[in-house]
mmCIF file of C-alpha atoms in Angstrom:
data_model
loop_
_atom_site.group_PDB
_atom_site.id
_atom_site.type_symbol
_atom_site.label_atom_id
_atom_site.label_comp_id
_atom_site.label_asym_id
_atom_site.label_seq_id
_atom_site.Cartn_x
_atom_site.Cartn_y
_atom_site.Cartn_z
ATOM 1 C CA MET C 1 -31.867 26.141 -14.307
ATOM 2 C CA GLY C 2 -32.517 24.930 -10.746
ATOM 3 C CA SER C 3 -29.838 24.338 -8.115
ATOM 4 C CA ILE C 4 -28.440 20.861 -7.554
ATOM 5 C CA GLN C 5 -28.800 19.555 -4.006
ATOM 6 C CA LYS C 6 -26.116 17.497 -2.214
ATOM 7 C CA ASN C 7 -28.567 14.625 -1.837
ATOM 8 C CA ASP C 8 -28.968 14.475 -5.631
ATOM 9 C CA ILE C 9 -25.194 14.282 -6.171
ATOM 10 C CA ARG C 10 -24.863 11.577 -3.533
ATOM 11 C CA THR C 11 -27.620 9.505 -5.124
ATOM 12 C CA ASN C 12 -25.970 9.670 -8.558
ATOM 13 C CA GLN C 13 -22.571 8.665 -7.184
ATOM 14 C CA HIS C 14 -23.877 5.736 -5.113
ATOM 15 C CA PRO C 15 -26.546 3.752 -6.867
ATOM 16 C CA PRO C 16 -28.849 1.701 -4.606
ATOM 17 C CA LYS C 17 -27.447 -1.613 -3.471
ATOM 18 C CA GLN C 18 -28.646 -4.645 -5.403
ATOM 19 C CA LYS C 19 -30.840 -7.116 -3.592
ATOM 20 C CA LYS C 20 -28.927 -10.083 -2.175
ATOM 21 C CA SER C 21 -29.216 -13.305 -4.166
ATOM 22 C CA HIS C 22 -30.405 -15.237 -1.084
ATOM 23 C CA THR C 23 -32.358 -14.120 1.972
ATOM 24 C CA ARG C 24 -31.683 -15.404 5.432
ATOM 25 C CA LYS C 25 -34.655 -17.693 5.099
ATOM 26 C CA GLU C 26 -33.331 -19.158 1.904
ATOM 27 C CA PHE C 27 -29.887 -19.704 3.462
ATOM 28 C CA LYS C 28 -31.496 -21.454 6.373
ATOM 29 C CA THR C 29 -33.485 -23.715 3.987
ATOM 30 C CA ILE C 30 -30.354 -24.623 2.053
ATOM 31 C CA LYS C 31 -28.474 -25.392 5.287
ATOM 32 C CA ASN C 32 -31.338 -27.603 6.498
ATOM 33 C CA ILE C 33 -31.312 -29.497 3.156
ATOM 34 C CA LYS C 34 -27.586 -30.072 3.327
ATOM 35 C CA THR C 35 -27.938 -31.312 6.983
ATOM 36 C CA LYS C 36 -30.725 -33.728 6.028
ATOM 37 C CA LEU C 37 -28.723 -35.054 3.061
ATOM 38 C CA LYS C 38 -25.658 -35.619 5.248
ATOM 39 C CA GLU C 39 -27.625 -37.260 8.083
ATOM 40 C CA ASN C 40 -29.248 -39.677 5.585
ATOM 41 C CA GLU C 41 -26.150 -40.251 3.454
ATOM 42 C CA ALA C 42 -28.033 -38.966 0.452
ATOM 43 C CA MET C 43 -27.195 -36.637 -2.428
ATOM 44 C CA ILE C 44 -28.772 -34.520 -5.209
ATOM 45 C CA THR C 45 -28.023 -35.081 -8.865
ATOM 46 C CA ARG C 46 -29.726 -34.118 -12.106
ATOM 47 C CA ALA C 47 -32.153 -36.189 -14.108
ATOM 48 C CA ASP C 48 -31.312 -37.053 -17.728
ATOM 49 C CA LYS C 49 -34.390 -35.271 -19.064
ATOM 50 C CA GLY C 50 -36.943 -32.814 -17.870
ATOM 51 C CA ASN C 51 -34.641 -30.349 -16.074
ATOM 52 C CA SER C 52 -35.389 -32.139 -12.786
ATOM 53 C CA LEU C 53 -33.356 -32.922 -9.691
ATOM 54 C CA VAL C 54 -33.147 -36.389 -8.107
ATOM 55 C CA ILE C 55 -32.488 -37.173 -4.428
ATOM 56 C CA LEU C 56 -31.094 -40.647 -3.803
ATOM 57 C CA PRO C 57 -28.748 -42.463 -1.371
ATOM 58 C CA GLU C 58 -25.069 -41.957 -2.111
ATOM 59 C CA SER C 59 -24.514 -45.743 -2.129
ATOM 60 C CA GLN C 60 -27.230 -46.201 -4.739
ATOM 61 C CA TYR C 61 -25.722 -43.518 -6.939
ATOM 62 C CA LYS C 62 -22.269 -45.125 -6.597
ATOM 63 C CA ASN C 63 -23.689 -48.541 -7.513
ATOM 64 C CA LYS C 64 -25.310 -47.053 -10.633
ATOM 65 C CA ILE C 65 -21.923 -45.637 -11.744
ATOM 66 C CA ASP C 66 -20.206 -48.954 -11.021
ATOM 67 C CA GLU C 67 -22.925 -50.851 -12.912
ATOM 68 C CA PHE C 68 -22.464 -48.607 -15.962
ATOM 69 C CA ILE C 69 -18.689 -49.239 -15.856
ATOM 70 C CA GLN C 70 -19.128 -53.001 -15.538
ATOM 71 C CA THR C 71 -21.832 -53.234 -18.197
ATOM 72 C CA ASN C 72 -19.581 -51.486 -20.765
ATOM 73 C CA HIS C 73 -16.584 -53.731 -19.864
ATOM 74 C CA PHE C 74 -14.364 -50.751 -18.883
ATOM 75 C CA GLN C 75 -11.114 -51.617 -17.128
ATOM 76 C CA THR C 76 -9.530 -50.171 -14.016
ATOM 77 C CA SER C 77 -5.942 -49.048 -14.420
ATOM 78 C CA THR C 78 -3.176 -48.314 -11.858
ATOM 79 C CA ASN C 79 -1.377 -46.088 -14.360
ATOM 80 C CA HIS C 80 -2.447 -42.456 -14.794
ATOM 81 C CA PRO C 81 -2.306 -41.711 -18.563
ATOM 82 C CA THR C 82 -2.696 -37.916 -18.378
ATOM 83 C CA LYS C 83 1.000 -37.107 -18.428
ATOM 84 C CA SER C 84 1.744 -39.283 -21.508
ATOM 85 C CA PHE C 85 -1.442 -38.010 -23.170
ATOM 86 C CA GLN C 86 -0.271 -34.429 -22.662
ATOM 87 C CA SER C 87 3.105 -35.268 -24.269
ATOM 88 C CA GLN C 88 1.309 -36.725 -27.283
ATOM 89 C CA VAL C 89 -0.930 -33.608 -27.658
ATOM 90 C CA ARG C 90 2.058 -31.271 -27.358
ATOM 91 C CA LYS C 91 3.887 -33.192 -30.097
ATOM 92 C CA ILE C 92 0.938 -33.312 -32.516
ATOM 93 C CA ILE C 93 0.268 -29.604 -32.075
ATOM 94 C CA SER C 94 3.965 -28.770 -32.612
ATOM 95 C CA ASN C 95 3.944 -30.828 -35.839
ATOM 96 C CA SER C 96 0.837 -29.036 -37.183
ATOM 97 C CA LYS C 97 2.346 -26.573 -39.632
ATOM 98 C CA THR C 98 -0.633 -25.994 -41.912
ATOM 99 C CA LEU C 99 -3.719 -25.761 -39.697
ATOM 100 C CA ILE C 100 -2.255 -23.995 -36.622
ATOM 101 C CA HIS C 101 -0.180 -20.835 -36.875
ATOM 102 C CA SER C 102 3.055 -21.023 -34.947
ATOM 103 C CA GLU C 103 2.157 -18.014 -32.760
ATOM 104 C CA THR C 104 -1.196 -19.476 -31.695
ATOM 105 C CA LYS C 105 -0.199 -23.043 -30.843
ATOM 106 C CA TRP C 106 -0.140 -22.292 -27.154
ATOM 107 C CA LYS C 107 -3.926 -21.659 -27.310
ATOM 108 C CA TYR C 108 -4.612 -25.323 -27.935
ATOM 109 C CA LEU C 109 -2.582 -26.677 -25.029
ATOM 110 C CA ASN C 110 -4.200 -27.395 -21.682
ATOM 111 C CA LEU C 111 -1.378 -26.212 -19.408
ATOM 112 C CA ASN C 112 -2.726 -27.900 -16.252
ATOM 113 C CA PRO C 113 -4.438 -31.063 -17.515
ATOM 114 C CA THR C 114 -6.475 -33.402 -15.399
ATOM 115 C CA ALA C 115 -8.244 -36.693 -15.971
ATOM 116 C CA PRO C 116 -11.840 -36.418 -17.214
ATOM 117 C CA SER C 117 -14.314 -37.123 -14.415
ATOM 118 C CA ILE C 118 -17.711 -38.947 -14.595
ATOM 119 C CA LYS C 119 -21.044 -38.035 -13.196
ATOM 120 C CA GLY C 120 -24.341 -39.829 -13.669
ATOM 121 C CA LEU C 121 -27.635 -38.275 -14.859
ATOM 122 C CA ILE C 122 -30.541 -40.440 -13.724
ATOM 123 C CA LYS C 123 -32.814 -41.760 -16.445
ATOM 124 C CA LEU C 124 -36.137 -41.488 -14.660
ATOM 125 C CA HIS C 125 -38.001 -42.423 -17.824
ATOM 126 C CA LYS C 126 -36.424 -45.885 -17.961
ATOM 127 C CA PRO C 127 -36.880 -49.044 -15.775
ATOM 128 C CA GLU C 128 -34.416 -49.356 -12.888
ATOM 129 C CA HIS C 129 -33.371 -45.770 -13.506
ATOM 130 C CA PRO C 130 -29.896 -46.281 -14.962
ATOM 131 C CA ILE C 131 -27.512 -43.375 -15.551
ATOM 132 C CA ARG C 132 -26.478 -41.488 -18.617
ATOM 133 C CA PRO C 133 -22.755 -40.730 -18.228
ATOM 134 C CA ASP C 134 -21.823 -37.110 -18.062
ATOM 135 C CA VAL C 135 -18.045 -36.959 -18.411
ATOM 136 C CA ASN C 136 -16.345 -33.584 -17.877
ATOM 137 C CA TRP C 137 -13.542 -33.407 -20.491
ATOM 138 C CA ARG C 138 -12.643 -29.719 -19.962
ATOM 139 C CA GLY C 139 -9.462 -30.541 -18.081
ATOM 140 C CA ALA C 140 -8.331 -33.246 -20.471
ATOM 141 C CA PRO C 141 -5.027 -32.658 -22.390
ATOM 142 C CA ALA C 142 -6.728 -32.803 -25.781
ATOM 143 C CA TYR C 143 -9.855 -30.704 -24.890
ATOM 144 C CA ARG C 144 -8.876 -27.607 -26.898
ATOM 145 C CA LEU C 145 -7.420 -29.633 -29.727
ATOM 146 C CA ALA C 146 -10.702 -31.562 -29.901
ATOM 147 C CA GLN C 147 -12.630 -28.319 -30.155
ATOM 148 C CA LEU C 148 -10.404 -27.155 -32.976
ATOM 149 C CA PHE C 149 -10.756 -30.534 -34.775
ATOM 150 C CA THR C 150 -14.569 -30.251 -34.603
ATOM 151 C CA HIS C 151 -14.462 -26.701 -35.984
ATOM 152 C CA LYS C 152 -12.045 -27.531 -38.858
ATOM 153 C CA ILE C 153 -13.727 -30.776 -39.898
ATOM 154 C CA LYS C 154 -17.095 -29.086 -40.230
ATOM 155 C CA LEU C 155 -15.560 -26.458 -42.507
ATOM 156 C CA VAL C 156 -13.676 -28.782 -44.876
ATOM 157 C CA ALA C 157 -15.978 -31.834 -44.847
ATOM 158 C CA PRO C 158 -19.495 -30.749 -44.006
ATOM 159 C CA LEU C 159 -22.091 -33.448 -43.788
ATOM 160 C CA PRO C 160 -25.496 -33.157 -45.477
ATOM 161 C CA ASN C 161 -28.368 -32.803 -43.024
ATOM 162 C CA THR C 162 -30.782 -34.887 -45.062
ATOM 163 C CA HIS C 163 -32.008 -36.878 -42.074
ATOM 164 C CA ASP C 164 -30.716 -34.830 -39.170
ATOM 165 C CA LEU C 165 -33.012 -33.057 -36.704
ATOM 166 C CA GLU C 166 -32.054 -29.820 -35.005
ATOM 167 C CA ASN C 167 -34.699 -29.963 -32.272
ATOM 168 C CA THR C 168 -38.316 -30.851 -31.567
ATOM 169 C CA THR C 169 -39.579 -27.886 -33.574
ATOM 170 C CA ASP C 170 -37.633 -29.081 -36.583
ATOM 171 C CA LEU C 171 -39.169 -32.582 -36.206
ATOM 172 C CA LEU C 172 -42.722 -31.142 -36.157
ATOM 173 C CA LYS C 173 -42.065 -29.099 -39.285
ATOM 174 C CA LYS C 174 -40.722 -32.130 -41.154
ATOM 175 C CA LEU C 175 -43.636 -34.284 -39.993
ATOM 176 C CA GLU C 176 -46.099 -31.650 -41.296
ATOM 177 C CA ASN C 177 -44.479 -31.984 -44.726
ATOM 178 C CA THR C 178 -44.575 -35.780 -44.666
ATOM 179 C CA PRO C 179 -47.653 -37.452 -46.269
ATOM 180 C CA ILE C 180 -49.107 -39.789 -43.627
ATOM 181 C CA LEU C 181 -51.691 -42.363 -44.520
ATOM 182 C CA PRO C 182 -54.060 -44.018 -41.957
ATOM 183 C CA HIS C 183 -52.112 -47.325 -42.045
ATOM 184 C CA PHE C 184 -48.708 -45.653 -41.413
ATOM 185 C CA THR C 185 -47.094 -46.191 -38.031
ATOM 186 C CA LEU C 186 -44.623 -43.925 -36.287
ATOM 187 C CA ALA C 187 -41.809 -45.595 -34.331
ATOM 188 C CA SER C 188 -39.105 -44.215 -32.083
ATOM 189 C CA LEU C 189 -35.813 -46.069 -31.813
ATOM 190 C CA ASP C 190 -32.803 -45.524 -29.573
ATOM 191 C CA ILE C 191 -29.198 -46.383 -30.399
ATOM 192 C CA SER C 192 -27.800 -48.170 -27.445
ATOM 193 C CA ASN C 193 -24.489 -46.832 -26.134
ATOM 194 C CA LEU C 194 -23.756 -44.810 -29.279
ATOM 195 C CA HIS C 195 -20.254 -43.588 -28.470
ATOM 196 C CA THR C 196 -18.866 -46.929 -27.228
ATOM 197 C CA ASN C 197 -20.207 -48.670 -30.370
ATOM 198 C CA ILE C 198 -18.654 -46.368 -32.961
ATOM 199 C CA PRO C 199 -15.768 -48.265 -34.731
ATOM 200 C CA VAL C 200 -12.849 -45.830 -34.530
ATOM 201 C CA LYS C 201 -10.717 -47.248 -37.351
ATOM 202 C CA GLU C 202 -13.560 -47.637 -39.842
ATOM 203 C CA THR C 203 -14.794 -44.117 -39.068
ATOM 204 C CA ARG C 204 -11.264 -42.758 -39.677
ATOM 205 C CA GLU C 205 -11.447 -44.208 -43.193
ATOM 206 C CA ILE C 206 -14.848 -42.629 -43.783
ATOM 207 C CA ILE C 207 -13.568 -39.230 -42.639
ATOM 208 C CA ALA C 208 -10.418 -39.649 -44.826
ATOM 209 C CA LYS C 209 -12.575 -40.214 -47.883
ATOM 210 C CA ASN C 210 -14.584 -37.067 -47.122
ATOM 211 C CA LEU C 211 -11.366 -35.080 -46.736
ATOM 212 C CA ASN C 212 -9.933 -36.303 -50.035
ATOM 213 C CA ASN C 213 -12.394 -34.151 -51.958
ATOM 214 C CA ASN C 214 -12.069 -30.996 -49.905
ATOM 215 C CA THR C 215 -8.617 -30.683 -48.337
ATOM 216 C CA ASN C 216 -4.971 -30.391 -49.440
ATOM 217 C CA PRO C 217 -2.848 -33.441 -48.493
ATOM 218 C CA GLN C 218 -0.927 -31.723 -45.668
ATOM 219 C CA ALA C 219 -4.046 -30.407 -43.964
ATOM 220 C CA GLN C 220 -5.741 -33.789 -44.397
ATOM 221 C CA GLN C 221 -2.852 -35.574 -42.773
ATOM 222 C CA GLU C 222 -2.771 -33.130 -39.834
ATOM 223 C CA LEU C 223 -6.505 -33.620 -39.240
ATOM 224 C CA LEU C 224 -6.115 -37.383 -39.295
ATOM 225 C CA ASN C 225 -3.190 -37.118 -36.903
ATOM 226 C CA TRP C 226 -5.356 -35.115 -34.542
ATOM 227 C CA TYR C 227 -8.076 -37.716 -34.892
ATOM 228 C CA ASP C 228 -5.662 -40.544 -33.954
ATOM 229 C CA THR C 229 -4.378 -38.617 -30.914
ATOM 230 C CA ILE C 230 -7.792 -37.607 -29.584
ATOM 231 C CA THR C 231 -9.371 -41.071 -30.005
ATOM 232 C CA ASN C 232 -6.363 -42.973 -28.667
ATOM 233 C CA LYS C 233 -6.797 -42.072 -25.002
ATOM 234 C CA ASN C 234 -10.335 -42.814 -23.752
ATOM 235 C CA TYR C 235 -10.382 -42.730 -20.011
ATOM 236 C CA PHE C 236 -11.929 -40.974 -16.995
ATOM 237 C CA SER C 237 -11.581 -40.934 -13.190
ATOM 238 C CA ASN C 238 -14.096 -42.351 -10.703
ATOM 239 C CA ASN C 239 -13.572 -42.292 -6.947
ATOM 240 C CA GLY C 240 -9.842 -41.828 -7.415
ATOM 241 C CA LYS C 241 -9.536 -44.695 -9.889
ATOM 242 C CA ILE C 242 -8.651 -44.478 -13.574
ATOM 243 C CA ILE C 243 -11.190 -46.197 -15.857
ATOM 244 C CA ILE C 244 -10.034 -47.177 -19.340
ATOM 245 C CA GLN C 245 -12.494 -47.348 -22.192
ATOM 246 C CA GLN C 246 -11.206 -49.923 -24.661
ATOM 247 C CA GLU C 247 -13.519 -49.246 -27.620
ATOM 248 C CA GLY C 248 -15.453 -46.486 -29.208
ATOM 249 C CA LEU C 249 -15.281 -42.725 -28.681
ATOM 250 C CA ALA C 250 -14.576 -40.903 -25.444
ATOM 251 C CA PHE C 251 -17.532 -39.705 -23.430
ATOM 252 C CA GLY C 252 -17.491 -35.962 -23.042
ATOM 253 C CA ALA C 253 -14.948 -35.249 -25.792
ATOM 254 C CA PRO C 254 -16.017 -32.334 -28.076
ATOM 255 C CA THR C 255 -15.207 -34.491 -31.106
ATOM 256 C CA SER C 256 -17.309 -37.572 -30.220
ATOM 257 C CA GLY C 257 -20.658 -36.238 -31.473
ATOM 258 C CA THR C 258 -19.188 -35.075 -34.787
ATOM 259 C CA ILE C 259 -17.221 -38.261 -35.354
ATOM 260 C CA ALA C 260 -20.321 -40.374 -34.570
ATOM 261 C CA GLU C 261 -22.294 -38.325 -37.140
ATOM 262 C CA PHE C 262 -19.756 -39.287 -39.863
ATOM 263 C CA PHE C 263 -20.367 -42.977 -39.146
ATOM 264 C CA LEU C 264 -24.177 -42.656 -38.896
ATOM 265 C CA HIS C 265 -24.297 -40.731 -42.171
ATOM 266 C CA HIS C 266 -22.173 -43.460 -43.857
ATOM 267 C CA LEU C 267 -24.608 -46.125 -42.631
ATOM 268 C CA GLU C 268 -27.599 -44.139 -43.870
ATOM 269 C CA GLU C 269 -26.089 -43.433 -47.262
ATOM 270 C CA THR C 270 -25.011 -47.060 -47.656
ATOM 271 C CA HIS C 271 -28.116 -48.909 -46.438
ATOM 272 C CA LEU C 272 -31.059 -46.570 -45.994
ATOM 273 C CA THR C 273 -32.305 -46.453 -49.588
ATOM 274 C CA GLN C 274 -32.406 -50.219 -49.946
ATOM 275 C CA LEU C 275 -33.835 -50.662 -46.409
ATOM 276 C CA SER C 276 -36.549 -48.044 -47.014
ATOM 277 C CA LYS C 277 -37.782 -49.909 -50.086
ATOM 278 C CA LYS C 278 -37.657 -53.287 -48.427
ATOM 279 C CA GLN C 279 -39.373 -52.201 -45.196
ATOM 280 C CA SER C 280 -41.594 -49.533 -46.812
ATOM 281 C CA ILE C 281 -40.197 -46.698 -44.684
ATOM 282 C CA ALA C 282 -41.881 -43.453 -45.636
ATOM 283 C CA ALA C 283 -39.790 -41.094 -43.518
ATOM 284 C CA TYR C 284 -36.635 -41.328 -41.442
ATOM 285 C CA PHE C 285 -35.058 -38.744 -39.115
ATOM 286 C CA HIS C 286 -32.360 -38.951 -36.415
ATOM 287 C CA TYR C 287 -31.155 -36.703 -33.594
ATOM 288 C CA VAL C 288 -27.898 -37.817 -31.938
ATOM 289 C CA ASP C 289 -28.786 -41.382 -30.770
ATOM 290 C CA ASP C 290 -32.556 -41.126 -31.278
ATOM 291 C CA ILE C 291 -34.318 -42.202 -34.485
ATOM 292 C CA VAL C 292 -37.846 -41.441 -35.607
ATOM 293 C CA LEU C 293 -39.322 -43.274 -38.616
ATOM 294 C CA ILE C 294 -42.665 -43.711 -40.276
ATOM 295 C CA TYR C 295 -43.443 -46.971 -42.036
ATOM 296 C CA ASP C 296 -46.306 -48.770 -43.764
ATOM 297 C CA SER C 297 -47.528 -51.312 -41.211
ATOM 298 C CA HIS C 298 -49.571 -53.091 -43.894
ATOM 299 C CA HIS C 299 -46.483 -53.792 -46.027
ATOM 300 C CA PRO C 300 -45.982 -57.600 -46.439
ATOM 301 C CA ASN C 301 -42.231 -57.465 -45.864
ATOM 302 C CA ILE C 302 -42.360 -55.272 -42.751
ATOM 303 C CA ASN C 303 -39.997 -56.490 -40.043
ATOM 304 C CA ILE C 304 -39.511 -53.655 -37.524
#
């Protein structure tokens, strides 16, 4: 067995340093970009689709946020609701005897809550380039409770995925299995402002009916109490102001997508069979707020 040299030991003890994440040239480029943005009162934000970045004047970005708020008839408030919201969340968690173990209740409290904040993702694919709101709910008082609600509701009242799409690949697979005749037409529809248009009270009744078949009364009541608490305070901050959302589901809340699915499934189960016959719809799929359908364009009653 050969002798071990000091250099070999030193090499094993001190692995080579990792390459720096940015070179001097890259730092200089970043600094120049920041300077240019500041000089021109511009900013960088993300596009809604395509994993792209958008450079635009700060004033234009602010106007797009303000236009979104005005279009949806949100209201500005002088009262900050975070403190009262936190009290409601604490109370509802404390009263949850069945679904939350007493020793783990602290896990679902946000100890240093803040108001949700809004950012805008630019819709480059649409005229006038409006924004899609991106509300950060992570600091909200009910963020962790909302995560727990979503997890529990999927376990006790799972929805069938008859018309749901997981992704683009799933759509392609389902289209391959769909008989398509020459006179069939494919249409893509978009649900406008999905979250703000979901009726909160009606959806609560829909969820309650689903829970009746799967949950004991105490657990059902606790879930519905969580629902009431989470959907009762829909607000976010913008430029230091509190914006109140009067109707629908909160942007950015972990529960909003799941709750919206309950309402959409109810509509599909209630109306889709009759509508498909009347309008000769051969296939129907939806992914969040996007709908893809195939219909017989030669059908005499078609009205799409």
